Amino acid sequence: MALLDIFAGAVLPIVAVAAVGFVLGRTSDVDTDPLNTVVVYVLAPALVLHSLATADFSGETIAKMTVAVTAYIVGMVVVAEGVGRLLGESEPRLSALVLAATFPNCGNYGIPLSDFAFPGGGRAAAVLYLAIQAVLIYTVGVYVASRAGGGGGLQGVRRVLRIPLVWAVPAALGARALGLVPAADATAMQTLQLVGDSSIPVMLLILGLQLARTDYGAALSQAAVPSVLKMVVAPAVAVAVALAVGFGDATVARVFVLESAMPAAVTPVILVGEFADDLDVGGVSVPEYVSTVILVTTLASIPMLTALIALLESGMVI
C-alpha cells in the first residue's frame, strides 16, 4: 500500500500529464521546438529565479549541491567511458553512450516529481540541481557530443553564455546576497512565480511529445548498456556522492539522489543532433540511439523511482 500511495501521490500525476503530451504527439502535428524555446528562454529562468531567490538555503547547502552535482556528473562520465571502452565501443557511439548514461532528466521530469515526492522543499532543491547541471551539460556535455562528430567543438561551449537559465543562477544568488529580493507578496515576485510555475506542466507535455516522436526501431536492442548505467549505476553513484558530501538537510540530500536517478535527459539528443546528426552505427543514427535510451529509461523509471522514493522517505538510503 505504501508503494501504491507513493505512486499515486508522486509518480502518477507526472505520468498522467506526460501521457497527455504523448497522446497529443501521436494524434496531431505539434512542433516542440517553439515550446522548448519558450521553456529555455522564459519559463525555466523564471522558475530558477523565483525558487533560488526565495529558497531557504544556506551558502553551505548551495556549495555542497554544486560539489555533489559536479562529482556525480564527472563520476558518471568516467564510469560510462570506461564501460564503453571495455565493450569496444568507438565514436560516435561511445560519446552518445556517455551522454545518455550521465545526464538525468532533472528538469521536465525531475522538478515536478521532486515537488510531489518532497513537498515543502523538494522543488527548490530540484531547481538548484537543474541550475548546476545546466552549466555542466552545456560545457562538459557539449565537449562530449562534439567528440561524436569527430572534432573538438569547444567553440560550442560558448553557447552556455547565451542560455538565460545559466544567468538566472548568479542573478538570484546575487539578489539574495545584496538583500534585493522583493517581498514574497510583491507584484514582481508573484508575477515571476506565476511564469515559473507554468513551466512545470509545459515541461511534462514536452516530455510526452518528445517520447511520442521517438523512432526507436532497430535501436531498441542497442539501448541496454546505457539504460542499465542510467537506471542502476547512476543512483548508486549518487548515493555514494551524497554520503561523501554530507548534506546537512535530509530533503536536499534525498532530492539530489532522486534527481540523479531520473531517466536520460532530452538535451543530449539536441547536442548529438548538432554535432553527429549525419553519423550512424549499424544503420541506427546517433540521435535515434540516444532517443531510444530516453524512451527505455523513462518507461523503466516508473516502477524504479516509485521504489526509490519509498526508500528515501524511509531513511534507509539517506
mmCIF file of C-alpha atoms in Angstrom:
data_model
loop_
_atom_site.group_PDB
_atom_site.id
_atom_site.type_symbol
_atom_site.label_atom_id
_atom_site.label_comp_id
_atom_site.label_asym_id
_atom_site.label_seq_id
_atom_site.Cartn_x
_atom_site.Cartn_y
_atom_site.Cartn_z
ATOM 1 C CA MET A 1 0.000 0.000 0.000
ATOM 2 C CA ALA A 2 2.874 2.353 0.752
ATOM 3 C CA LEU A 3 4.253 1.893 -2.768
ATOM 4 C CA LEU A 4 0.805 2.403 -4.256
ATOM 5 C CA ASP A 5 0.336 5.573 -2.221
ATOM 6 C CA ILE A 6 3.716 6.889 -3.361
ATOM 7 C CA PHE A 7 2.942 6.021 -6.975
ATOM 8 C CA ALA A 8 -0.484 7.692 -6.800
ATOM 9 C CA GLY A 9 0.770 10.764 -4.963
ATOM 10 C CA ALA A 10 4.103 11.431 -6.666
ATOM 11 C CA VAL A 11 4.598 9.447 -9.867
ATOM 12 C CA LEU A 12 1.090 9.131 -11.324
ATOM 13 C CA PRO A 13 0.490 12.920 -11.695
ATOM 14 C CA ILE A 14 3.740 13.176 -13.672
ATOM 15 C CA VAL A 15 2.885 10.197 -15.851
ATOM 16 C CA ALA A 16 -0.660 11.488 -16.439
ATOM 17 C CA VAL A 17 0.406 14.913 -17.714
ATOM 18 C CA ALA A 18 3.214 13.420 -19.827
ATOM 19 C CA ALA A 19 0.705 10.895 -21.217
ATOM 20 C CA VAL A 20 -1.467 13.779 -22.413
ATOM 21 C CA GLY A 21 1.532 15.136 -24.297
ATOM 22 C CA PHE A 22 2.242 11.653 -25.689
ATOM 23 C CA VAL A 23 -1.317 11.247 -26.997
ATOM 24 C CA LEU A 24 -1.220 14.773 -28.410
ATOM 25 C CA GLY A 25 2.048 13.969 -30.166
ATOM 26 C CA ARG A 26 0.579 10.810 -31.677
ATOM 27 C CA THR A 27 -2.651 12.414 -32.861
ATOM 28 C CA SER A 28 -1.532 15.857 -34.027
ATOM 29 C CA ASP A 29 1.445 17.593 -35.553
ATOM 30 C CA VAL A 30 2.666 19.747 -32.674
ATOM 31 C CA ASP A 31 6.075 21.352 -33.160
ATOM 32 C CA THR A 32 8.051 21.087 -29.909
ATOM 33 C CA ASP A 33 10.810 23.498 -30.987
ATOM 34 C CA PRO A 34 8.860 26.692 -30.121
ATOM 35 C CA LEU A 35 7.780 25.146 -26.808
ATOM 36 C CA ASN A 36 11.380 24.268 -25.980
ATOM 37 C CA THR A 37 12.427 27.825 -26.806
ATOM 38 C CA VAL A 38 9.767 29.285 -24.514
ATOM 39 C CA VAL A 39 10.807 26.973 -21.666
ATOM 40 C CA VAL A 40 14.543 27.565 -22.043
ATOM 41 C CA TYR A 41 14.383 31.325 -22.534
ATOM 42 C CA VAL A 42 11.373 32.361 -20.426
ATOM 43 C CA LEU A 43 9.654 29.804 -18.190
ATOM 44 C CA ALA A 44 12.617 27.877 -16.745
ATOM 45 C CA PRO A 45 14.681 31.030 -15.999
ATOM 46 C CA ALA A 46 11.665 32.478 -14.152
ATOM 47 C CA LEU A 47 11.344 29.244 -12.165
ATOM 48 C CA VAL A 48 15.038 29.307 -11.280
ATOM 49 C CA LEU A 49 14.996 32.989 -10.363
ATOM 50 C CA HIS A 50 11.982 32.714 -8.083
ATOM 51 C CA SER A 51 12.929 29.391 -6.497
ATOM 52 C CA LEU A 52 16.547 30.309 -5.740
ATOM 53 C CA ALA A 53 15.701 33.847 -4.628
ATOM 54 C CA THR A 54 13.083 32.657 -2.135
ATOM 55 C CA ALA A 55 14.513 29.267 -1.086
ATOM 56 C CA ASP A 56 15.686 28.929 2.469
ATOM 57 C CA PHE A 57 19.115 27.597 1.514
ATOM 58 C CA SER A 58 22.352 28.498 3.233
ATOM 59 C CA GLY A 59 25.516 29.207 1.288
ATOM 60 C CA GLU A 60 26.856 25.903 2.594
ATOM 61 C CA THR A 61 23.919 23.975 1.111
ATOM 62 C CA ILE A 62 24.368 25.643 -2.278
ATOM 63 C CA ALA A 63 28.101 24.903 -2.212
ATOM 64 C CA LYS A 64 27.524 21.259 -1.271
ATOM 65 C CA MET A 65 24.936 20.792 -4.003
ATOM 66 C CA THR A 66 27.376 22.282 -6.517
ATOM 67 C CA VAL A 67 30.132 19.904 -5.395
ATOM 68 C CA ALA A 68 27.752 16.933 -5.368
ATOM 69 C CA VAL A 69 26.279 17.504 -8.839
ATOM 70 C CA THR A 70 29.733 18.109 -10.308
ATOM 71 C CA ALA A 71 31.135 14.980 -8.641
ATOM 72 C CA TYR A 72 28.182 12.906 -9.848
ATOM 73 C CA ILE A 73 28.500 14.120 -13.466
ATOM 74 C CA VAL A 74 32.265 13.610 -13.549
ATOM 75 C CA GLY A 75 31.914 10.214 -11.884
ATOM 76 C CA MET A 76 29.303 9.007 -14.387
ATOM 77 C CA VAL A 77 31.348 10.279 -17.344
ATOM 78 C CA VAL A 78 34.316 8.243 -16.092
ATOM 79 C CA VAL A 79 32.202 5.122 -15.427
ATOM 80 C CA ALA A 80 30.325 5.283 -18.746
ATOM 81 C CA GLU A 81 33.511 5.999 -20.689
ATOM 82 C CA GLY A 82 35.245 3.068 -19.014
ATOM 83 C CA VAL A 83 32.368 0.660 -19.633
ATOM 84 C CA GLY A 84 32.053 1.784 -23.243
ATOM 85 C CA ARG A 85 35.743 1.265 -23.940
ATOM 86 C CA LEU A 86 35.712 -2.153 -22.237
ATOM 87 C CA LEU A 87 32.857 -3.160 -24.530
ATOM 88 C CA GLY A 88 34.817 -1.982 -27.559
ATOM 89 C CA GLU A 89 32.599 0.993 -28.371
ATOM 90 C CA SER A 90 34.083 3.664 -30.616
ATOM 91 C CA GLU A 91 32.968 7.063 -31.846
ATOM 92 C CA PRO A 92 30.309 8.194 -32.415
ATOM 93 C CA ARG A 93 28.579 5.548 -30.283
ATOM 94 C CA LEU A 94 30.949 5.973 -27.326
ATOM 95 C CA SER A 95 30.156 9.653 -26.797
ATOM 96 C CA ALA A 96 26.434 9.021 -27.292
ATOM 97 C CA LEU A 97 26.571 6.285 -24.639
ATOM 98 C CA VAL A 98 28.358 8.617 -22.199
ATOM 99 C CA LEU A 99 25.813 11.407 -22.698
ATOM 100 C CA ALA A 100 22.780 9.133 -22.365
ATOM 101 C CA ALA A 101 24.111 7.393 -19.255
ATOM 102 C CA THR A 102 25.327 10.531 -17.475
ATOM 103 C CA PHE A 103 22.814 13.357 -17.689
ATOM 104 C CA PRO A 104 19.431 12.865 -15.941
ATOM 105 C CA ASN A 105 16.159 14.478 -16.946
ATOM 106 C CA CYS A 106 16.191 16.694 -13.861
ATOM 107 C CA GLY A 107 14.041 19.398 -15.446
ATOM 108 C CA ASN A 108 10.762 18.449 -17.076
ATOM 109 C CA TYR A 109 10.598 15.154 -15.150
ATOM 110 C CA GLY A 110 12.728 15.723 -12.055
ATOM 111 C CA ILE A 111 11.372 19.057 -10.825
ATOM 112 C CA PRO A 112 7.681 18.103 -10.713
ATOM 113 C CA LEU A 113 8.461 14.644 -9.298
ATOM 114 C CA SER A 114 10.644 16.134 -6.550
ATOM 115 C CA ASP A 115 7.869 18.634 -5.811
ATOM 116 C CA PHE A 116 5.271 15.880 -5.418
ATOM 117 C CA ALA A 117 7.590 13.483 -3.563
ATOM 118 C CA PHE A 118 9.037 16.015 -1.112
ATOM 119 C CA PRO A 119 6.629 18.950 -0.670
ATOM 120 C CA GLY A 120 7.980 21.868 1.288
ATOM 121 C CA GLY A 121 11.477 21.950 -0.162
ATOM 122 C CA GLY A 122 11.673 19.400 -2.958
ATOM 123 C CA ARG A 123 11.034 21.839 -5.793
ATOM 124 C CA ALA A 124 13.612 24.384 -4.651
ATOM 125 C CA ALA A 125 16.295 21.711 -4.237
ATOM 126 C CA ALA A 126 15.453 20.266 -7.656
ATOM 127 C CA VAL A 127 15.690 23.699 -9.266
ATOM 128 C CA LEU A 128 19.107 24.189 -7.689
ATOM 129 C CA TYR A 129 20.182 20.822 -9.123
ATOM 130 C CA LEU A 130 18.855 21.823 -12.555
ATOM 131 C CA ALA A 131 20.684 25.146 -12.495
ATOM 132 C CA ILE A 132 24.024 23.486 -11.735
ATOM 133 C CA GLN A 133 23.543 20.735 -14.302
ATOM 134 C CA ALA A 134 22.613 23.310 -16.947
ATOM 135 C CA VAL A 135 26.125 24.732 -16.718
ATOM 136 C CA LEU A 136 27.684 21.262 -16.891
ATOM 137 C CA ILE A 137 25.575 19.940 -19.773
ATOM 138 C CA TYR A 138 26.386 22.975 -21.912
ATOM 139 C CA THR A 139 30.100 22.660 -21.193
ATOM 140 C CA VAL A 140 31.040 19.035 -20.447
ATOM 141 C CA GLY A 141 28.066 17.780 -22.470
ATOM 142 C CA VAL A 142 28.917 19.921 -25.497
ATOM 143 C CA TYR A 143 32.519 18.696 -25.404
ATOM 144 C CA VAL A 144 31.476 15.026 -25.244
ATOM 145 C CA ALA A 145 28.918 15.486 -28.035
ATOM 146 C CA SER A 146 31.491 17.234 -30.198
ATOM 147 C CA ARG A 147 33.722 14.134 -30.000
ATOM 148 C CA ALA A 148 30.934 12.122 -31.626
ATOM 149 C CA GLY A 149 31.209 14.435 -34.612
ATOM 150 C CA GLY A 150 34.916 13.862 -34.878
ATOM 151 C CA GLY A 151 36.037 17.301 -33.728
ATOM 152 C CA GLY A 152 36.862 19.295 -30.655
ATOM 153 C CA GLY A 153 33.874 21.568 -30.978
ATOM 154 C CA LEU A 154 34.965 23.601 -27.985
ATOM 155 C CA GLN A 155 33.554 26.744 -29.539
ATOM 156 C CA GLY A 156 30.148 25.257 -28.865
ATOM 157 C CA VAL A 157 30.808 25.669 -25.151
ATOM 158 C CA ARG A 158 30.305 29.406 -25.650
ATOM 159 C CA ARG A 159 26.623 28.713 -26.123
ATOM 160 C CA VAL A 160 26.341 28.445 -22.378
ATOM 161 C CA LEU A 161 26.768 32.215 -22.219
ATOM 162 C CA ARG A 162 23.626 32.657 -24.322
ATOM 163 C CA ILE A 163 21.394 30.464 -22.144
ATOM 164 C CA PRO A 164 19.268 32.633 -19.770
ATOM 165 C CA LEU A 165 18.864 29.650 -17.452
ATOM 166 C CA VAL A 166 22.546 29.887 -16.562
ATOM 167 C CA TRP A 167 22.446 33.632 -15.907
ATOM 168 C CA ALA A 168 19.378 33.216 -13.703
ATOM 169 C CA VAL A 169 21.539 31.439 -11.125
ATOM 170 C CA PRO A 170 24.020 34.271 -10.358
ATOM 171 C CA ALA A 171 21.187 36.813 -10.684
ATOM 172 C CA ALA A 172 19.136 35.077 -7.981
ATOM 173 C CA LEU A 173 22.104 34.438 -5.697
ATOM 174 C CA GLY A 174 23.374 37.996 -6.184
ATOM 175 C CA ALA A 175 19.972 39.447 -5.302
ATOM 176 C CA ARG A 176 19.912 37.323 -2.156
ATOM 177 C CA ALA A 177 23.417 38.369 -1.123
ATOM 178 C CA LEU A 178 22.666 42.058 -1.651
ATOM 179 C CA GLY A 179 19.254 41.903 0.016
ATOM 180 C CA LEU A 180 17.484 42.985 -3.163
ATOM 181 C CA VAL A 181 14.858 40.247 -3.276
ATOM 182 C CA PRO A 182 11.365 41.842 -3.108
ATOM 183 C CA ALA A 183 8.825 40.619 -0.583
ATOM 184 C CA ALA A 184 7.055 37.387 -1.495
ATOM 185 C CA ASP A 185 3.724 39.190 -1.893
ATOM 186 C CA ALA A 186 5.179 41.912 -4.124
ATOM 187 C CA THR A 187 3.683 42.102 -7.612
ATOM 188 C CA ALA A 188 7.041 41.390 -9.246
ATOM 189 C CA MET A 189 7.565 38.185 -7.229
ATOM 190 C CA GLN A 190 4.009 36.979 -7.745
ATOM 191 C CA THR A 191 4.356 37.524 -11.487
ATOM 192 C CA LEU A 192 7.700 35.720 -11.517
ATOM 193 C CA GLN A 193 6.182 32.824 -9.592
ATOM 194 C CA LEU A 194 3.222 32.622 -11.978
ATOM 195 C CA VAL A 195 5.507 32.420 -15.014
ATOM 196 C CA GLY A 196 7.866 29.955 -13.322
ATOM 197 C CA ASP A 197 5.090 27.650 -12.103
ATOM 198 C CA SER A 198 3.718 27.382 -15.631
ATOM 199 C CA SER A 199 6.983 25.785 -16.736
ATOM 200 C CA ILE A 200 6.240 22.525 -14.896
ATOM 201 C CA PRO A 201 3.155 21.363 -16.848
ATOM 202 C CA VAL A 202 4.690 22.638 -20.092
ATOM 203 C CA MET A 203 7.865 20.629 -19.389
ATOM 204 C CA LEU A 204 5.824 17.475 -18.830
ATOM 205 C CA LEU A 205 3.809 18.000 -22.008
ATOM 206 C CA ILE A 206 7.052 18.466 -23.961
ATOM 207 C CA LEU A 207 8.384 15.228 -22.454
ATOM 208 C CA GLY A 208 5.296 13.360 -23.674
ATOM 209 C CA LEU A 209 5.501 14.971 -27.110
ATOM 210 C CA GLN A 210 9.168 14.032 -27.468
ATOM 211 C CA LEU A 211 8.537 10.429 -26.424
ATOM 212 C CA ALA A 212 5.706 10.214 -28.954
ATOM 213 C CA ARG A 213 8.124 11.230 -31.722
ATOM 214 C CA THR A 214 10.834 8.743 -30.732
ATOM 215 C CA ASP A 215 11.578 6.334 -33.582
ATOM 216 C CA TYR A 216 13.264 3.544 -31.655
ATOM 217 C CA GLY A 217 13.014 0.660 -34.189
ATOM 218 C CA ALA A 218 16.336 -1.126 -34.599
ATOM 219 C CA ALA A 219 17.971 0.892 -31.825
ATOM 220 C CA LEU A 220 15.897 -0.805 -29.119
ATOM 221 C CA SER A 221 18.226 -3.800 -28.822
ATOM 222 C CA GLN A 222 21.243 -1.482 -28.563
ATOM 223 C CA ALA A 223 19.963 0.590 -25.647
ATOM 224 C CA ALA A 224 20.582 -1.951 -22.879
ATOM 225 C CA VAL A 225 24.025 -0.809 -21.689
ATOM 226 C CA PRO A 226 23.369 2.944 -21.338
ATOM 227 C CA SER A 227 19.930 2.197 -19.856
ATOM 228 C CA VAL A 228 21.411 -0.021 -17.138
ATOM 229 C CA LEU A 229 24.097 2.567 -16.431
ATOM 230 C CA LYS A 230 21.469 5.319 -16.127
ATOM 231 C CA MET A 231 18.873 3.473 -14.058
ATOM 232 C CA VAL A 232 21.056 1.194 -11.890
ATOM 233 C CA VAL A 233 24.606 2.536 -11.686
ATOM 234 C CA ALA A 234 23.756 6.258 -11.610
ATOM 235 C CA PRO A 235 21.570 6.058 -8.453
ATOM 236 C CA ALA A 236 24.308 4.084 -6.700
ATOM 237 C CA VAL A 237 26.899 6.703 -7.656
ATOM 238 C CA ALA A 238 24.555 9.443 -6.423
ATOM 239 C CA VAL A 239 24.062 7.760 -3.046
ATOM 240 C CA ALA A 240 27.843 7.408 -2.644
ATOM 241 C CA VAL A 241 28.346 11.088 -3.535
ATOM 242 C CA ALA A 242 25.585 12.221 -1.152
ATOM 243 C CA LEU A 243 27.115 10.273 1.740
ATOM 244 C CA ALA A 244 30.589 11.627 0.934
ATOM 245 C CA VAL A 245 29.406 15.252 0.693
ATOM 246 C CA GLY A 246 27.371 15.023 3.888
ATOM 247 C CA PHE A 247 24.353 17.236 3.252
ATOM 248 C CA GLY A 248 23.047 18.817 6.431
ATOM 249 C CA ASP A 249 19.494 18.913 5.068
ATOM 250 C CA ALA A 250 17.960 15.457 4.540
ATOM 251 C CA THR A 251 15.453 16.744 1.976
ATOM 252 C CA VAL A 252 18.205 18.275 -0.148
ATOM 253 C CA ALA A 253 20.201 15.030 0.017
ATOM 254 C CA ARG A 254 17.193 12.934 -0.987
ATOM 255 C CA VAL A 255 16.280 15.252 -3.857
ATOM 256 C CA PHE A 256 19.887 15.088 -5.067
ATOM 257 C CA VAL A 257 19.695 11.282 -5.216
ATOM 258 C CA LEU A 258 16.237 11.333 -6.804
ATOM 259 C CA GLU A 259 17.270 13.866 -9.444
ATOM 260 C CA SER A 260 20.392 11.876 -10.299
ATOM 261 C CA ALA A 261 18.244 8.741 -10.715
ATOM 262 C CA MET A 262 15.990 10.369 -13.308
ATOM 263 C CA PRO A 263 15.882 8.790 -16.795
ATOM 264 C CA ALA A 264 18.120 10.050 -19.572
ATOM 265 C CA ALA A 265 17.797 13.738 -20.407
ATOM 266 C CA VAL A 266 16.483 15.079 -23.709
ATOM 267 C CA THR A 267 19.202 17.722 -24.178
ATOM 268 C CA PRO A 268 21.836 15.164 -25.345
ATOM 269 C CA VAL A 269 19.610 14.419 -28.367
ATOM 270 C CA ILE A 270 19.867 18.082 -29.312
ATOM 271 C CA LEU A 271 23.637 18.052 -28.767
ATOM 272 C CA VAL A 272 24.382 14.949 -30.822
ATOM 273 C CA GLY A 273 21.981 16.222 -33.473
ATOM 274 C CA GLU A 274 24.151 19.311 -33.722
ATOM 275 C CA PHE A 275 27.486 17.517 -33.926
ATOM 276 C CA ALA A 276 26.763 13.997 -35.244
ATOM 277 C CA ASP A 277 23.355 14.073 -36.906
ATOM 278 C CA ASP A 278 24.627 12.531 -40.160
ATOM 279 C CA LEU A 279 26.512 9.676 -38.479
ATOM 280 C CA ASP A 280 25.209 6.197 -37.757
ATOM 281 C CA VAL A 281 26.364 2.837 -36.451
ATOM 282 C CA GLY A 282 24.786 -0.374 -37.665
ATOM 283 C CA GLY A 283 22.061 1.504 -39.505
ATOM 284 C CA VAL A 284 20.997 3.481 -36.433
ATOM 285 C CA SER A 285 21.680 7.208 -36.294
ATOM 286 C CA VAL A 286 23.265 8.678 -33.188
ATOM 287 C CA PRO A 287 20.175 10.797 -32.328
ATOM 288 C CA GLU A 288 17.945 7.701 -32.703
ATOM 289 C CA TYR A 289 20.250 5.772 -30.405
ATOM 290 C CA VAL A 290 20.046 8.432 -27.665
ATOM 291 C CA SER A 291 16.286 8.886 -28.165
ATOM 292 C CA THR A 292 15.764 5.161 -27.654
ATOM 293 C CA VAL A 293 17.682 5.256 -24.384
ATOM 294 C CA ILE A 294 15.426 8.120 -23.281
ATOM 295 C CA LEU A 295 12.312 6.082 -24.086
ATOM 296 C CA VAL A 296 13.567 2.903 -22.388
ATOM 297 C CA THR A 297 14.766 4.663 -19.240
ATOM 298 C CA THR A 298 11.613 6.777 -18.967
ATOM 299 C CA LEU A 299 9.413 3.666 -19.035
ATOM 300 C CA ALA A 300 11.719 1.826 -16.617
ATOM 301 C CA SER A 301 11.763 4.810 -14.275
ATOM 302 C CA ILE A 302 8.085 4.495 -13.322
ATOM 303 C CA PRO A 303 8.460 1.451 -11.014
ATOM 304 C CA MET A 304 12.098 2.178 -10.162
ATOM 305 C CA LEU A 305 11.515 5.750 -8.969
ATOM 306 C CA THR A 306 8.432 4.695 -7.013
ATOM 307 C CA ALA A 307 10.590 2.222 -5.075
ATOM 308 C CA LEU A 308 13.421 4.738 -4.702
ATOM 309 C CA ILE A 309 11.092 7.391 -3.251
ATOM 310 C CA ALA A 310 9.855 4.821 -0.733
ATOM 311 C CA LEU A 311 13.437 4.040 0.292
ATOM 312 C CA LEU A 312 14.344 7.722 0.541
ATOM 313 C CA GLU A 313 11.251 8.553 2.614
ATOM 314 C CA SER A 314 12.017 5.670 4.971
ATOM 315 C CA GLY A 315 15.527 6.965 5.611
ATOM 316 C CA MET A 316 17.054 3.637 4.621
ATOM 317 C CA VAL A 317 19.214 5.204 1.884
ATOM 318 C CA ILE A 318 19.966 8.765 3.022
#
